[in-house]
mmCIF file of C-alpha atoms in Angstrom:
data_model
loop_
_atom_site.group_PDB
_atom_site.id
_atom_site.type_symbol
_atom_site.label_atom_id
_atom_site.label_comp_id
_atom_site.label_asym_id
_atom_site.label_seq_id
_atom_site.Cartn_x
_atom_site.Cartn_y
_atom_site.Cartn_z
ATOM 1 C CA UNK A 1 29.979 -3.092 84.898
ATOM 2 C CA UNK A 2 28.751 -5.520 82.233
ATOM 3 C CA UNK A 3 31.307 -8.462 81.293
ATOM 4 C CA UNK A 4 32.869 -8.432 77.595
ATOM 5 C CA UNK A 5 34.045 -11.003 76.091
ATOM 6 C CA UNK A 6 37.478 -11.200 74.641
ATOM 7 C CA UNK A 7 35.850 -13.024 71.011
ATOM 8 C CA UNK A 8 32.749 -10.708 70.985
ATOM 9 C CA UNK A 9 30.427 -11.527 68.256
ATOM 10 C CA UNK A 10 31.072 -7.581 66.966
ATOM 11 C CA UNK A 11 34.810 -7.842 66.803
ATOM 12 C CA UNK A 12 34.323 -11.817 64.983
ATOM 13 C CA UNK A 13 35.422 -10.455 61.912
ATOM 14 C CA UNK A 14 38.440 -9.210 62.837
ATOM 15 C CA UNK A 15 39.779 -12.494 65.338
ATOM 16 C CA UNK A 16 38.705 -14.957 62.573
ATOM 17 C CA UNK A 17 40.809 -13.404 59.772
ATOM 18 C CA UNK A 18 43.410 -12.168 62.232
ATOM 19 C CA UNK A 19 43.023 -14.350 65.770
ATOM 20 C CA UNK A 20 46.179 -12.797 67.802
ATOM 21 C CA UNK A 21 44.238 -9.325 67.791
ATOM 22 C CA UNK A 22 41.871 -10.921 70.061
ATOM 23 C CA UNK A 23 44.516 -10.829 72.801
ATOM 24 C CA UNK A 24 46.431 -7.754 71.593
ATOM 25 C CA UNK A 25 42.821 -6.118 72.137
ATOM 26 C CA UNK A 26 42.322 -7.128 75.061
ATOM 27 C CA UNK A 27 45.221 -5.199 76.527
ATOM 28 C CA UNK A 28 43.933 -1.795 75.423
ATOM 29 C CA UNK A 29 41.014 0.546 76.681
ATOM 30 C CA UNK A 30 38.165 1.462 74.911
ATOM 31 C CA UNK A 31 38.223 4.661 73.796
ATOM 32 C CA UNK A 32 34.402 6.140 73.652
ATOM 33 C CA UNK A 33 32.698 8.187 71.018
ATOM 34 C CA UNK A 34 29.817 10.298 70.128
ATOM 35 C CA UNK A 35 29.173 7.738 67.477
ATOM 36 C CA UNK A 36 29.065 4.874 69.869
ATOM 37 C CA UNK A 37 26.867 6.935 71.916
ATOM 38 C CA UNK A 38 24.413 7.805 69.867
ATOM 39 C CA UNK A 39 24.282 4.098 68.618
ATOM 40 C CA UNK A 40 23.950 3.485 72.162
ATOM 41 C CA UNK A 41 20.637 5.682 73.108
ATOM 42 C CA UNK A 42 19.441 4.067 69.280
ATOM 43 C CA UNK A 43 19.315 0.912 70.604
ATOM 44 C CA UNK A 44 17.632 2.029 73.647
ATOM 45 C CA UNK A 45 14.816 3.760 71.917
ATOM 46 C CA UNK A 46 14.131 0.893 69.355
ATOM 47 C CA UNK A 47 14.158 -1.742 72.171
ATOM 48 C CA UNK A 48 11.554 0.111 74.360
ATOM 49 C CA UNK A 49 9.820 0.877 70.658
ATOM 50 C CA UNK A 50 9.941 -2.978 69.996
ATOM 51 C CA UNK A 51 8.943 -4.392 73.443
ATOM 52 C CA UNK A 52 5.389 -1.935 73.124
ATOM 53 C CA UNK A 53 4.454 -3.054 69.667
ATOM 54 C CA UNK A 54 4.920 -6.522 70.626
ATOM 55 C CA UNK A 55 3.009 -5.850 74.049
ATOM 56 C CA UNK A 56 5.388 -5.915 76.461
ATOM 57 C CA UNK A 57 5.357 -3.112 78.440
ATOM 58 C CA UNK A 58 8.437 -0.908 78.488
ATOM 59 C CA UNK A 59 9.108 2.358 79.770
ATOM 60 C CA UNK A 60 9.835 5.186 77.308
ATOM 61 C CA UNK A 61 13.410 6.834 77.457
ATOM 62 C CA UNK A 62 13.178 9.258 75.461
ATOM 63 C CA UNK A 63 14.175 11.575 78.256
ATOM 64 C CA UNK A 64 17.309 10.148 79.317
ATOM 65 C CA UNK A 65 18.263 10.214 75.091
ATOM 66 C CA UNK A 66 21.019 12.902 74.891
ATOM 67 C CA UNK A 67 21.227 12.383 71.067
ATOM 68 C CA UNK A 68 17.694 11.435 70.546
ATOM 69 C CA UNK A 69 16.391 13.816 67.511
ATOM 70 C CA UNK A 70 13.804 13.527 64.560
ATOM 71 C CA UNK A 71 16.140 10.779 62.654
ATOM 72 C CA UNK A 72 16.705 8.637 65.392
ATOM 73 C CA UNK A 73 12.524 8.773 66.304
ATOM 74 C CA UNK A 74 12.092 7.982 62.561
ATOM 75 C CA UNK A 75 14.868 5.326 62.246
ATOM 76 C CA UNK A 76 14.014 3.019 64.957
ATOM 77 C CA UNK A 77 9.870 3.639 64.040
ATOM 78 C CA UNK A 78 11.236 2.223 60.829
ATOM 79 C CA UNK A 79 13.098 -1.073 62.689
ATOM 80 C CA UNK A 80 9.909 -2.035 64.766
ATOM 81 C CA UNK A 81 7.687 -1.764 61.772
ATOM 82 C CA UNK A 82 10.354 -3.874 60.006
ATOM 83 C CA UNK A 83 10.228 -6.269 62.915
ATOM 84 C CA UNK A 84 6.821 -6.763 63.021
ATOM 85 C CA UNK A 85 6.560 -7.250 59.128
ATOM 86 C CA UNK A 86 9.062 -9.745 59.938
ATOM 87 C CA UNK A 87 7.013 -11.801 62.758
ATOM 88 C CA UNK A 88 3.504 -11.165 61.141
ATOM 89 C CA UNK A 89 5.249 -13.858 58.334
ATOM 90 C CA UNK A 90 6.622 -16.134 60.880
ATOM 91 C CA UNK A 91 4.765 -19.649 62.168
ATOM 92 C CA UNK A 92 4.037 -19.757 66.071
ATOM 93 C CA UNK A 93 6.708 -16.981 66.929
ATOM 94 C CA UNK A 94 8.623 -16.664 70.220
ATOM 95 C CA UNK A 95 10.237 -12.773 69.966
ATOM 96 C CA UNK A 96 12.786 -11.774 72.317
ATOM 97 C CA UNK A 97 14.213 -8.248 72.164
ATOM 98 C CA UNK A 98 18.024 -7.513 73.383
ATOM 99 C CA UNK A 99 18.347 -11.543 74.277
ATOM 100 C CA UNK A 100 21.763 -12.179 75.965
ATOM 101 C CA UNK A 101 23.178 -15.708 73.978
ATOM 102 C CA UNK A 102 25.912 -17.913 74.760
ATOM 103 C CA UNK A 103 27.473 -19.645 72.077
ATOM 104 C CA UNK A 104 30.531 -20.697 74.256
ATOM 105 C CA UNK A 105 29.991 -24.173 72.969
ATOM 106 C CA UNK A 106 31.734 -22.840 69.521
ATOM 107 C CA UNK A 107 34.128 -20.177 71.151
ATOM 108 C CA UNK A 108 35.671 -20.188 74.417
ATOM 109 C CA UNK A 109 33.670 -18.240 76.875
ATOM 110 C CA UNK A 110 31.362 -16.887 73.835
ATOM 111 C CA UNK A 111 28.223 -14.457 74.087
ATOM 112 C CA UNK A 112 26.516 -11.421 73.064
ATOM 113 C CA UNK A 113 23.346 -9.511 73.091
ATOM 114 C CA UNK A 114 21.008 -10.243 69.988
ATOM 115 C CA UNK A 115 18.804 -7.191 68.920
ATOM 116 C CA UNK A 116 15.905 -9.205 67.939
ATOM 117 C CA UNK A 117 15.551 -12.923 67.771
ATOM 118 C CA UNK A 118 12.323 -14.595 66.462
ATOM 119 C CA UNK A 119 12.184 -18.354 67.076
ATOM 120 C CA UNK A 120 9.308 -20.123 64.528
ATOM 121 C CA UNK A 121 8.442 -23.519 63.170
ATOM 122 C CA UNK A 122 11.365 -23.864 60.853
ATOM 123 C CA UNK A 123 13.143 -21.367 61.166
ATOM 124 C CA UNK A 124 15.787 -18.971 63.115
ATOM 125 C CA UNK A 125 15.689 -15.304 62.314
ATOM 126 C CA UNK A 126 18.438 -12.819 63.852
ATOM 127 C CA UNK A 127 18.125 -9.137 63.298
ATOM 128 C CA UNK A 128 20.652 -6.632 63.887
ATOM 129 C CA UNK A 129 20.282 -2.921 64.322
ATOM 130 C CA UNK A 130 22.828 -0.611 62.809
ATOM 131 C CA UNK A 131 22.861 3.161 63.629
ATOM 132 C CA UNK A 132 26.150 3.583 62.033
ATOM 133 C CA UNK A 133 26.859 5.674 58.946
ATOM 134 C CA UNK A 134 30.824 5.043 58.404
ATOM 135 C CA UNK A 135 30.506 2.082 56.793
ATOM 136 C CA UNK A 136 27.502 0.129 54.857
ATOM 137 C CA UNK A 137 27.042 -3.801 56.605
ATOM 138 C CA UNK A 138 26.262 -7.333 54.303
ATOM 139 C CA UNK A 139 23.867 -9.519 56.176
ATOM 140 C CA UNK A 140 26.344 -11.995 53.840
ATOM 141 C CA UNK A 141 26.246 -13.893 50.353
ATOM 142 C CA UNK A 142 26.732 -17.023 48.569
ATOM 143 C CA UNK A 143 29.672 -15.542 47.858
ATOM 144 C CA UNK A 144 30.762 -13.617 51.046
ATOM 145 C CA UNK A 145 29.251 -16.381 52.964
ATOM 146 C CA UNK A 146 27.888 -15.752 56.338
ATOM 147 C CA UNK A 147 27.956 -12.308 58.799
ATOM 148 C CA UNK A 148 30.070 -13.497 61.149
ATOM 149 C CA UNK A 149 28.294 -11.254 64.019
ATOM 150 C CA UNK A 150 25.245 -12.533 62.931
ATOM 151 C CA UNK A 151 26.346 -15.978 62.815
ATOM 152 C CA UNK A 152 27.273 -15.896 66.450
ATOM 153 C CA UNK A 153 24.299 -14.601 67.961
ATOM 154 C CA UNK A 154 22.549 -17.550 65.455
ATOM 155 C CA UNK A 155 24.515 -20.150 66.992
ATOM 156 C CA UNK A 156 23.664 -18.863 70.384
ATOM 157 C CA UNK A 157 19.968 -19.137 69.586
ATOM 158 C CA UNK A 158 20.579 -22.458 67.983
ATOM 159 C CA UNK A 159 21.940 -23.816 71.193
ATOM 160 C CA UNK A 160 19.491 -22.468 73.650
ATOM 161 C CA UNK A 161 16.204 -23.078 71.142
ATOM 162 C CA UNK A 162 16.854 -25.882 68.664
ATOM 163 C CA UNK A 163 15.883 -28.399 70.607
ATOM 164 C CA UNK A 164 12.200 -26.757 71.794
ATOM 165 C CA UNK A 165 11.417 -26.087 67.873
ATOM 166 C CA UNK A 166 12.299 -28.028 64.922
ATOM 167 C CA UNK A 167 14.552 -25.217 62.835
ATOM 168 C CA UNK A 168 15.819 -25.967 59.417
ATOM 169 C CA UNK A 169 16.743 -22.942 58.212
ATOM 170 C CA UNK A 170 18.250 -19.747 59.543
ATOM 171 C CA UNK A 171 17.814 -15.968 58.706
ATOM 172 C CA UNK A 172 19.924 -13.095 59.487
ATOM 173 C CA UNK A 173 18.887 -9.456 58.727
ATOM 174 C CA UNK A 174 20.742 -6.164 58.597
ATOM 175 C CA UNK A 175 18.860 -3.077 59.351
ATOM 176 C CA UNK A 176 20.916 0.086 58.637
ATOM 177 C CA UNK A 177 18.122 2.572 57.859
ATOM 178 C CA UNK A 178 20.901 5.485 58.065
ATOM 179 C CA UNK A 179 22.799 4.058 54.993
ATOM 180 C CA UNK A 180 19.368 2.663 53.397
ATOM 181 C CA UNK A 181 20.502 -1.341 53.773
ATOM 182 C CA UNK A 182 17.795 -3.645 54.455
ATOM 183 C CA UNK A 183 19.281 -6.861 53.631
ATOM 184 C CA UNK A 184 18.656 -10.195 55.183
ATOM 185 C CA UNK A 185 20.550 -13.731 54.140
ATOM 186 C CA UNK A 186 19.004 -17.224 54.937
ATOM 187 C CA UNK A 187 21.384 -20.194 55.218
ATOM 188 C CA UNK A 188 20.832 -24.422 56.275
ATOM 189 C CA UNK A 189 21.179 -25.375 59.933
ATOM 190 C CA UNK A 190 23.724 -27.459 58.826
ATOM 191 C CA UNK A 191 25.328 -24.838 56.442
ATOM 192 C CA UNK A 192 25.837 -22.992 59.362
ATOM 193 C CA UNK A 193 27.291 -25.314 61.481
ATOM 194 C CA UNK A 194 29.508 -26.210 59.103
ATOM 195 C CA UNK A 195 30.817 -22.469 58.760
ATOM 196 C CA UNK A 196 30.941 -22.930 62.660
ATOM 197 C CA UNK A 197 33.207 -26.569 62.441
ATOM 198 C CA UNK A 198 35.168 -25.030 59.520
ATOM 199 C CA UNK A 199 35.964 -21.906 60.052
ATOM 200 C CA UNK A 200 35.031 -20.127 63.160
ATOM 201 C CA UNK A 201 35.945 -22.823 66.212
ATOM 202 C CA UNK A 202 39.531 -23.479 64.739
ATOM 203 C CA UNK A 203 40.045 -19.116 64.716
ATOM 204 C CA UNK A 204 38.227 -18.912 67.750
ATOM 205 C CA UNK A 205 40.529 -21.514 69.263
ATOM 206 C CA UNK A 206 43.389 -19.722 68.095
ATOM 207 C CA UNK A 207 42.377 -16.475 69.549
ATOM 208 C CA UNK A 208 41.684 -17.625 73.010
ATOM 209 C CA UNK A 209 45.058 -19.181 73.162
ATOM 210 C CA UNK A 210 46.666 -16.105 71.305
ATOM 211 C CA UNK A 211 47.984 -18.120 68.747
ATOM 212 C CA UNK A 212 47.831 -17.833 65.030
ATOM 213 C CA UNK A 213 49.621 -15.057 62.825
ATOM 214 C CA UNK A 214 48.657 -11.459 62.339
ATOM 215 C CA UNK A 215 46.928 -10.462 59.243
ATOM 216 C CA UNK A 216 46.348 -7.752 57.694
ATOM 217 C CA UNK A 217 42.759 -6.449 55.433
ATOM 218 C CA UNK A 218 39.976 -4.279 55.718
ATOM 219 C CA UNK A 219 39.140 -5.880 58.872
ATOM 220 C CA UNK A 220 42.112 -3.885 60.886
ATOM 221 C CA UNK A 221 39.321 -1.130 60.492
ATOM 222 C CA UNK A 222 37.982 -1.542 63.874
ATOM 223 C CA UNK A 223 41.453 -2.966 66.008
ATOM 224 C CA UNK A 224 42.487 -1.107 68.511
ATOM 225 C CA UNK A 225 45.928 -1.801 67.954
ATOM 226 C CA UNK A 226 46.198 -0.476 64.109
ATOM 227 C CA UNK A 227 48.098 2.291 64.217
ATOM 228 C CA UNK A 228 50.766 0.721 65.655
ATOM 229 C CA UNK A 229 50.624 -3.136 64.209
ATOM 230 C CA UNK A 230 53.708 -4.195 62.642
ATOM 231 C CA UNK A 231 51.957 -6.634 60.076
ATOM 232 C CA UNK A 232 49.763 -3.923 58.955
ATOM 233 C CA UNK A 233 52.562 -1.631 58.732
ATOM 234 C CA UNK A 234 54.275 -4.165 56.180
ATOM 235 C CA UNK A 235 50.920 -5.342 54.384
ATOM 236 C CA UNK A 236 51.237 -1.280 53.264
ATOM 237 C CA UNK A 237 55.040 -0.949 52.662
ATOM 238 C CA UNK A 238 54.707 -3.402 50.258
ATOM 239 C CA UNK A 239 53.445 -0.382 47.871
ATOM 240 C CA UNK A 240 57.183 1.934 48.577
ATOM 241 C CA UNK A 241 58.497 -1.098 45.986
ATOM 242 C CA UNK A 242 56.875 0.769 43.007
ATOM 243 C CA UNK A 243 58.325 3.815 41.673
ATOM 244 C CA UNK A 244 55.831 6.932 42.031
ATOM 245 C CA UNK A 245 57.771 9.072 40.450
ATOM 246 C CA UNK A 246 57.769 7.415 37.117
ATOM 247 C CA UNK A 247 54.207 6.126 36.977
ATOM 248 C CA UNK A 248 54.849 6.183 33.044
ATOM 249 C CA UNK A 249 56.723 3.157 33.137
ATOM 250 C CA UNK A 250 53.783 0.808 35.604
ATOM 251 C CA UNK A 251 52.173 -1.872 33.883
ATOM 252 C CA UNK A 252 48.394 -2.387 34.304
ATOM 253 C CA UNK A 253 49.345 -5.095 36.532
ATOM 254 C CA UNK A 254 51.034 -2.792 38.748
ATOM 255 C CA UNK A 255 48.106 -0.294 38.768
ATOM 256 C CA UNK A 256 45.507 -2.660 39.682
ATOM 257 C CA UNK A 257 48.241 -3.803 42.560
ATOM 258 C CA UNK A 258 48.360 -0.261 43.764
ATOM 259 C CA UNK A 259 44.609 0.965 43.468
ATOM 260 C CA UNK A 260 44.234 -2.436 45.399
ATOM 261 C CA UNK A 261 45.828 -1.205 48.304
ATOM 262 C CA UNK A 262 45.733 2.732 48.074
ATOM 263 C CA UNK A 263 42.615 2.841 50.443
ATOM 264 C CA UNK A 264 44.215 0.802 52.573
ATOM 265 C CA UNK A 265 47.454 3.043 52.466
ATOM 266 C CA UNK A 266 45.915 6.311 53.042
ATOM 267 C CA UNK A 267 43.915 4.853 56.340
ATOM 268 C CA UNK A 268 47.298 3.341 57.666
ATOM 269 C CA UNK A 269 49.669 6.520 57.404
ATOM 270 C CA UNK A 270 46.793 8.348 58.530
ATOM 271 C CA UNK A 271 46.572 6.560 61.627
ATOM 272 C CA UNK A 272 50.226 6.461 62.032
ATOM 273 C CA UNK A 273 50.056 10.134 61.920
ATOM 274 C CA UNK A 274 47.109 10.251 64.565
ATOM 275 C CA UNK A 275 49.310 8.129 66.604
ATOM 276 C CA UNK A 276 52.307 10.078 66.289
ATOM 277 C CA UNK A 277 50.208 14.178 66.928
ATOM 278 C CA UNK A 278 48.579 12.547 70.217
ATOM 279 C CA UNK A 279 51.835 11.281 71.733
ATOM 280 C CA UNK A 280 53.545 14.552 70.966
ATOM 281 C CA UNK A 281 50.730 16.668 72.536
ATOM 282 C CA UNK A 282 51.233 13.983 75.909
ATOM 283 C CA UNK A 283 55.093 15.302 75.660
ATOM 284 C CA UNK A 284 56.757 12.346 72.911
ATOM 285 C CA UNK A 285 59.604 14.076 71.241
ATOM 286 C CA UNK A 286 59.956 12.398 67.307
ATOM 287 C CA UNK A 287 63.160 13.217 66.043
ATOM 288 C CA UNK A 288 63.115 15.491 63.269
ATOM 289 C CA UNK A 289 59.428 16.455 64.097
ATOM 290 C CA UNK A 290 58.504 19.294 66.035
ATOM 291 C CA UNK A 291 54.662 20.863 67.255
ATOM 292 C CA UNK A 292 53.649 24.142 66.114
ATOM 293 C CA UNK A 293 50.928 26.520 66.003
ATOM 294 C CA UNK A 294 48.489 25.622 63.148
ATOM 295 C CA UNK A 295 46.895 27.994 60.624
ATOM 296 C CA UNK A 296 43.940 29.673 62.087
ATOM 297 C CA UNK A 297 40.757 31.892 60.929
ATOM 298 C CA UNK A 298 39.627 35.071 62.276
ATOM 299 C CA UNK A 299 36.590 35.086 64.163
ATOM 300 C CA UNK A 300 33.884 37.258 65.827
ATOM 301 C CA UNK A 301 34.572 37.692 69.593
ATOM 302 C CA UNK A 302 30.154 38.029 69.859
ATOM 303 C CA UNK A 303 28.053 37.119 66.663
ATOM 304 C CA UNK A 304 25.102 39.148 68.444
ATOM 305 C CA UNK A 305 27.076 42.668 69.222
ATOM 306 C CA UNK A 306 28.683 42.128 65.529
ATOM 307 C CA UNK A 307 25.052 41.784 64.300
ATOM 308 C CA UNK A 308 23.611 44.874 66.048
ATOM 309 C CA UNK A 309 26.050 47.143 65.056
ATOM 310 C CA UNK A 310 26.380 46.768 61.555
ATOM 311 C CA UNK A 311 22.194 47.274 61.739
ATOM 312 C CA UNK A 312 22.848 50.294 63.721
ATOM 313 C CA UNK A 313 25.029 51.142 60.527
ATOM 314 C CA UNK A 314 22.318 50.513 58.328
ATOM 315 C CA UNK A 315 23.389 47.309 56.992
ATOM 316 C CA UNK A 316 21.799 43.725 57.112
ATOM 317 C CA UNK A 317 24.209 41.662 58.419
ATOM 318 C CA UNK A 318 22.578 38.392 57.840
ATOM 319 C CA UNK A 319 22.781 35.687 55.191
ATOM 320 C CA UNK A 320 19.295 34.238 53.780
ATOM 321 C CA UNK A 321 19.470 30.980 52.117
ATOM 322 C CA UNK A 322 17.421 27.971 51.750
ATOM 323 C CA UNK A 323 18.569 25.293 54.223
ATOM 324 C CA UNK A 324 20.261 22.144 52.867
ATOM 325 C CA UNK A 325 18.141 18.945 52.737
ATOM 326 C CA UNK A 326 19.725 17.287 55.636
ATOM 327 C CA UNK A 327 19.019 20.625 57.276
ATOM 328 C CA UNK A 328 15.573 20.708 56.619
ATOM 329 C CA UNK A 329 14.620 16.924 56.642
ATOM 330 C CA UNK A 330 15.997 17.819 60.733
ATOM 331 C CA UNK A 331 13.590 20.720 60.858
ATOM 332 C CA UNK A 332 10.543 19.034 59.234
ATOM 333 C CA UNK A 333 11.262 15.169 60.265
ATOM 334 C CA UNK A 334 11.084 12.302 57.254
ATOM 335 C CA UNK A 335 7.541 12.133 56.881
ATOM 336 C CA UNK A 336 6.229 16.080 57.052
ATOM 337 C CA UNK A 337 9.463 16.527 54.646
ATOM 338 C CA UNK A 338 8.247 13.482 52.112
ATOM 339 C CA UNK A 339 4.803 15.339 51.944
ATOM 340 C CA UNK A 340 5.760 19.036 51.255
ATOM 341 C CA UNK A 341 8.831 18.558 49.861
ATOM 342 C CA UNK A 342 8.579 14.939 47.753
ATOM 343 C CA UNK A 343 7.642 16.461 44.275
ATOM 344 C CA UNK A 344 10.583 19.201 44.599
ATOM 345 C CA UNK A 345 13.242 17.244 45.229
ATOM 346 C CA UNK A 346 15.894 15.485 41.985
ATOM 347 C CA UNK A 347 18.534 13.069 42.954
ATOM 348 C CA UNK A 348 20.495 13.990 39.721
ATOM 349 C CA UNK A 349 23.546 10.896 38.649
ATOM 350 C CA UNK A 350 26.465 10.475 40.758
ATOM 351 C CA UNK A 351 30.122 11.115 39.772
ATOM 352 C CA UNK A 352 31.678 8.573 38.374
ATOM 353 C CA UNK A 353 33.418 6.758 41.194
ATOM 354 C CA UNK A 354 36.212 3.963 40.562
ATOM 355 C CA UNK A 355 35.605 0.683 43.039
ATOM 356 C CA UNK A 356 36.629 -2.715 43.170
ATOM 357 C CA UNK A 357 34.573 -5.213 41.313
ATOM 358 C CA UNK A 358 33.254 -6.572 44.111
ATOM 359 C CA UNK A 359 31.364 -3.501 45.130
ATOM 360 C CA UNK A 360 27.737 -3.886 44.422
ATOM 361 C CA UNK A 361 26.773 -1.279 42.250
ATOM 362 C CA UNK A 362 26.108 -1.867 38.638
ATOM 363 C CA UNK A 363 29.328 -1.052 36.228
ATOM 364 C CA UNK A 364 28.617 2.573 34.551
ATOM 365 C CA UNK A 365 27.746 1.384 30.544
ATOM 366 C CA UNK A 366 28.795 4.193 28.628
ATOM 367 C CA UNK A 367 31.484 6.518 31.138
ATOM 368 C CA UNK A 368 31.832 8.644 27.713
ATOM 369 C CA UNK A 369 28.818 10.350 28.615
ATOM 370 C CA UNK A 370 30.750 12.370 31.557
ATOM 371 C CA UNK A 371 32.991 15.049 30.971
ATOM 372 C CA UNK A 372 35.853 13.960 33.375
ATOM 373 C CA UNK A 373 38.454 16.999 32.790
ATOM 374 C CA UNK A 374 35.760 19.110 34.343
ATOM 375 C CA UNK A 375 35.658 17.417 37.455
ATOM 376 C CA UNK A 376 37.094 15.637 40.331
ATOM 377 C CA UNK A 377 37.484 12.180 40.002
ATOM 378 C CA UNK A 378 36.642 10.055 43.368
ATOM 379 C CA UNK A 379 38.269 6.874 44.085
ATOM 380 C CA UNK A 380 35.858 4.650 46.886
#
């Protein structure tokens, strides 16, 4: 079994903002899913992908791909030809695909597997495969400042290549092709060890020694230990002090504190409530709570002998529609969809959708346009 590191560059987020849920981690199983498998036989495919464009022989695994489809053929074509756009612009490249990197000198006992790394004259250029649809990832910002995934598997590179080329600058990339982000975010060498001095060895530190105090944010997304975190629990009680019932009487202040938080909110009593239905189905009595038989449809016992005799009856017992676009893009695959279906398709405006300023959409100019009593509103 491979070793994992306790401060994995994926989980950085979360032990920088928060660095006792490094340990807290640590003390619970993963928990697999389809999502991390598919992401999983993704990888897979792009690195054997990668490693034949670039000439190194590989051997193809499609076959062993249990959620290999269309998509997934089309996505990770779409990484490698990003790659290679990517080294065609570099000086004197050195490309390493799935490159185990230590950075241990800025966090105890630190590594991780980079995707792609391309080494040139000047410059440092992580790249990062996402398969994920749940949630859209920043490469980072002069205002968000650095990934910190990305960052890790940068410093890693830094200390096993800086000293073989002369790098000045550094580059990481996001490729999500899933949730159409293609972003990539160049920062100093010394910018980012600063970021390292500043900000990640002092969390990192913390972390290891399971020091520090519990935090709550958007970064309890991924813990293991949400649904049951006390800080996280009180980071979202804060919202019982305002009175729901009269939401008349709240001040603006009060409803930008509350929209704020309500995602946040939502997510946490929902897992609570996860928590709470899986220990009562493993035999956890809750007092004043009680399992019961859910609602439930009616069925067909055999779709086939249903279908036969209502055309012995005369009848057609089948629905013809048009499949969806998803549907069909599945059937076709991207590029035979593109060219028979291209001129047929409309993307037609959005809802209106309410989201915090720092989302990166452009503010809607004239909302009087939309008829909002006719429709649901949506709240991101």
């Amino acid at each position: 079994m491979a070793k994992h590191s306790n401060l994995s560059p994926s989980s950085s987020k979360m032990w920088i903002a928060c660095p006792p849920s490094a340990q807290l981690n640590a003390k619970i199983p993963d928990k697999g899913s389809e999502y991390a498998a598919q992401g999983t036989d993704a990888h897979a495919l792009c690195e054997a992908k990668l490693k034949n464009a670039l000439g190194v022989e590989a051997e193809e695994p499609q076959a062993a791909l249990a959620y290999l489809d269309t998509e997934m053929e089309e996505c990770s074509d779409a990484y490698v030809q990003f790659v290679m756009e990517k080294v065609a612009v570099a000086k004197n490249p050195i490309v390493m695909v799935e490159q185990h990197l230590d950075f241990s000198a800025f966090v105890p006992d630190g590594f991780g597997t980079g995707d792609c790394v391309i080494v040139s004259e000047g410059n440092l250029h992580i790249i990062d495969f996402k398969y994920g649809t749940g949630v859209a990832v920043s490469a980072g910002s002069d205002e968000e400042g650095v990934n910190p995934q990305l960052a890790c598997y940068a410093l890693g590179a830094l200390s096993a290549f800086d000293g073989i080329y002369d790098i000045e600058s550094v580059s990481m990339s996001i490729f999500q092709p899933r949730r159409e982000v293609t972003e990539t975010y160049t920062v100093t060498k010394d910018g980012l060890l600063k970021w390292a001095e500043e900000v990640l060895c002092p969390a990192a530190k913390l972390a290891s020694e399971g020091g520090g105090e519990f935090k709550a944010g958007d970064h309890c997304r991924f813990c293991k230990a949400k649904q049951t975190c006390r800080k996280r629990a009180e980071y979202n009680l804060e919202l019982a002090r305002y009175d729901f019932e009269k939401p008349d009487t709240l001040e603006d202040a009060e409803i930008e504190a509350i929209l704020a938080r309500a995602d946040e909110f939502i997510s946490w009593a929902n897992d609570v409530k996860d928590y709470a239905f899986n220990a009562a189905v493993s035999g956890k009595e809750w007092e004043g709570w009680k399992l019961v038989e859910g609602r439930s449809n009616r069925k067909y016992i055999s779709e086939d002998a249903v279908a036969d005799t209502v055309n012995k009856a005369g009848f057609d017992p089948y629905e013809h529609k048009v499949l969806g676009i998803t549907a069909m893009t599945k059937l076709l695959g991207k590029t035979k969809f593109d060219e028979l279906l291209g001129s047929l398709i409309e993307k037609p405006a959005g809802k209106p959708t309410l989201v915090p300023m720092s989302d990166r959409r452009p503010a809607l100019k004239n909302s009087a346009q939309y008829d909002f009593s006719k429709e649901e509103k949506d709240y991101d």
